[in-house]
């Protein structure tokens, strides 16, 4: 007998948008067969249960919280006591039996799949693309083999065994399963359609929530005994030096530590160290904590404190008597009140009596730092890390705040609770080299918000001098800018100091990086919304978008940063001769612009390129429109009224997403978005459309100042905005355009405009499309020449204090100024400059009295032929 079910949608669970999450699946998706039950969740996702007493689970589990999704088309048939279920993508066969799932029963094979497979219980998932791991504590590099498995595999299938996870009751509290012998499996048979697998995973396991907007700014953290004045001085210095900052984390010494010493630890009998756990402010350091927190808040600094909850409530704590009384704890025995996070009463008293008053006083969120016994004392298989994440996140949620916690990964399902603290790595090149692939691979389980100890946490015995390597710290920072959450941190050693101004040679470059991070926030925040909607994290592997390209798997340190960029952080030291780090980079099909150099690359090819220590391999898809803030933004709590559209020439689009940044109202549709498009017309003109805003949120303003930057372009012959001519002006006033000779970009200044008004900008450039080749790489050369000129001056002055730099070198250096003085002659000036560059190596090598090897180093650095 064959039955056809045609309910819901064939390929998607998107119709669940706007519905309430429910662990109870649609009846029409469920098939019973003997002691087994099968739930068809999507064409590629089947839940398989076996229970000896036929008591199946309809409650949410730690991982899977929503099964009420649109029912896909499927058929079921029974032949010779064998159940056959067929969807558009899978065929499941089950020999109806009273025995549990075993080595050959059930079996699943692919149907119409890009990656054919046949699966049986016990099949080896040897090609799993991995997920993440609890912590990188003590790791000095590594590879993805050390990571837990994820939900994606090159073999096309993954089985998630959910049989031993705990369940949630109707109040979202943890509980045991009623049948400990049950089998509860989820079969993901998505082939190489990784994007759909992640989308569907977020539908059944929960969406990736958007962190508060301030979380995407810069976080300062250091394990250090900070006095109140020292911390205020630090904040004041950041403000004085115009360094944007949003978060200050105070490590464990904010509280009383009761004589704790690292070299002479004393056990507290609770699986921890005396002094490690504490909740009582050290008034010798912070005499009036509430006033200190208010001082920080007045300067738009969010406060986070470190917690080690493992010892429960020590008897020395201020709140100990009240807690003991409320919990009816017998203090005549062991005086410590143990940590019982899975006990509803204990947890309620913990939050209400200890943490909530501190939050009311000005603590914005907590850095949970659980490093002790892994499992709960009452529920023996419950990960303390996992449950703490749930407790803290949902507690904030219940009180109307957009939740944010900072803790380690606890296992599948923890993508619902951000942000992750990756732990105590080393200050080495090897540790840095693992960060990019570790971060992007975590998106395979939806855990898209790792925050790393940028710079590395501790000294390596093998490479102790790396802590003084300014170039290494600069490269860590470059990765940090293009990572989910930017936070510097280090251990309690005077030698490791992340105050930027102590890196004399790199300080200015680091500040520019911090400012770039803040400018990028509109793009990053829009990507965060996309992660919520699609299940695709901000940092993601190349193979999501190019699953059939072997190179997408073979260049693991490259990753998509949002939809429009590919980043390949430099993770090795520059060569001492060329002062460049050589990287092999693969780019997928299409045309790509290297942001910091202006070089164009055709995709589906591998490129070998050199990068100076200030250069980052960031590639932007041609046609992209990247929304950014202006350079003067100080924090992400006071936003700029100006948005810059960074336009990379080609046919393409962009988007700006906005909400209030602090509540969960975005989940209910309270947000705004603005679409951008770019088109190149046959006459080589560029048209950029800024569409009217759609949606709204309470704090939204009605007007905005737009600045449009056309990357790597000649100055225009004409600019029109909604049919009105804009003219060149050095004053950079609204209704005009200017040109940056240093960055080779046209900058169009629009007046304050209603968000409901459509804007059409048409730009006709100098020259033809084929003339654009003259610009390729010029921006990178101009920036690199600034450093080369300093080297030339040092070399010449060392041998002859009165000698001049050759005129051809000076003329090439002056190109940016000449372009800005005479933008109408731009093409002529660049052609002339390129001819001068062709002779530059001979000119530099001909400088008298300077060692030839030193001059050669400069030429190699400039990559002069």
JSON list of C-alpha atoms in Angstrom, two decimals, residues 73 112 261 286 316 358 427 443 447 500 506 675 718 770 803 831:
[
{"chain": "A", "resi": 73, "resn": "UNK", "atom": "CA", "xyz": [6.16, 15.83, 0.11]},
{"chain": "A", "resi": 112, "resn": "UNK", "atom": "CA", "xyz": [18.47, 13.02, -6.83]},
{"chain": "A", "resi": 261, "resn": "UNK", "atom": "CA", "xyz": [48.19, 32.41, 45.22]},
{"chain": "A", "resi": 286, "resn": "UNK", "atom": "CA", "xyz": [36.94, 49.30, 44.13]},
{"chain": "A", "resi": 316, "resn": "UNK", "atom": "CA", "xyz": [33.28, 34.03, 53.31]},
{"chain": "A", "resi": 358, "resn": "UNK", "atom": "CA", "xyz": [25.00, 43.51, 40.67]},
{"chain": "A", "resi": 427, "resn": "UNK", "atom": "CA", "xyz": [51.40, 34.10, 21.91]},
{"chain": "A", "resi": 443, "resn": "UNK", "atom": "CA", "xyz": [29.95, 27.84, 11.76]},
{"chain": "A", "resi": 447, "resn": "UNK", "atom": "CA", "xyz": [28.56, 28.69, 16.58]},
{"chain": "A", "resi": 500, "resn": "UNK", "atom": "CA", "xyz": [48.60, 49.52, 21.81]},
{"chain": "A", "resi": 506, "resn": "UNK", "atom": "CA", "xyz": [52.88, 49.24, 15.01]},
{"chain": "A", "resi": 675, "resn": "UNK", "atom": "CA", "xyz": [18.86, 47.92, -0.38]},
{"chain": "A", "resi": 718, "resn": "UNK", "atom": "CA", "xyz": [30.27, 63.83, -14.62]},
{"chain": "A", "resi": 770, "resn": "UNK", "atom": "CA", "xyz": [39.71, 48.72, -20.79]},
{"chain": "A", "resi": 803, "resn": "UNK", "atom": "CA", "xyz": [72.50, 63.66, -0.37]},
{"chain": "A", "resi": 831, "resn": "UNK", "atom": "CA", "xyz": [50.15, 56.77, -17.59]}
]
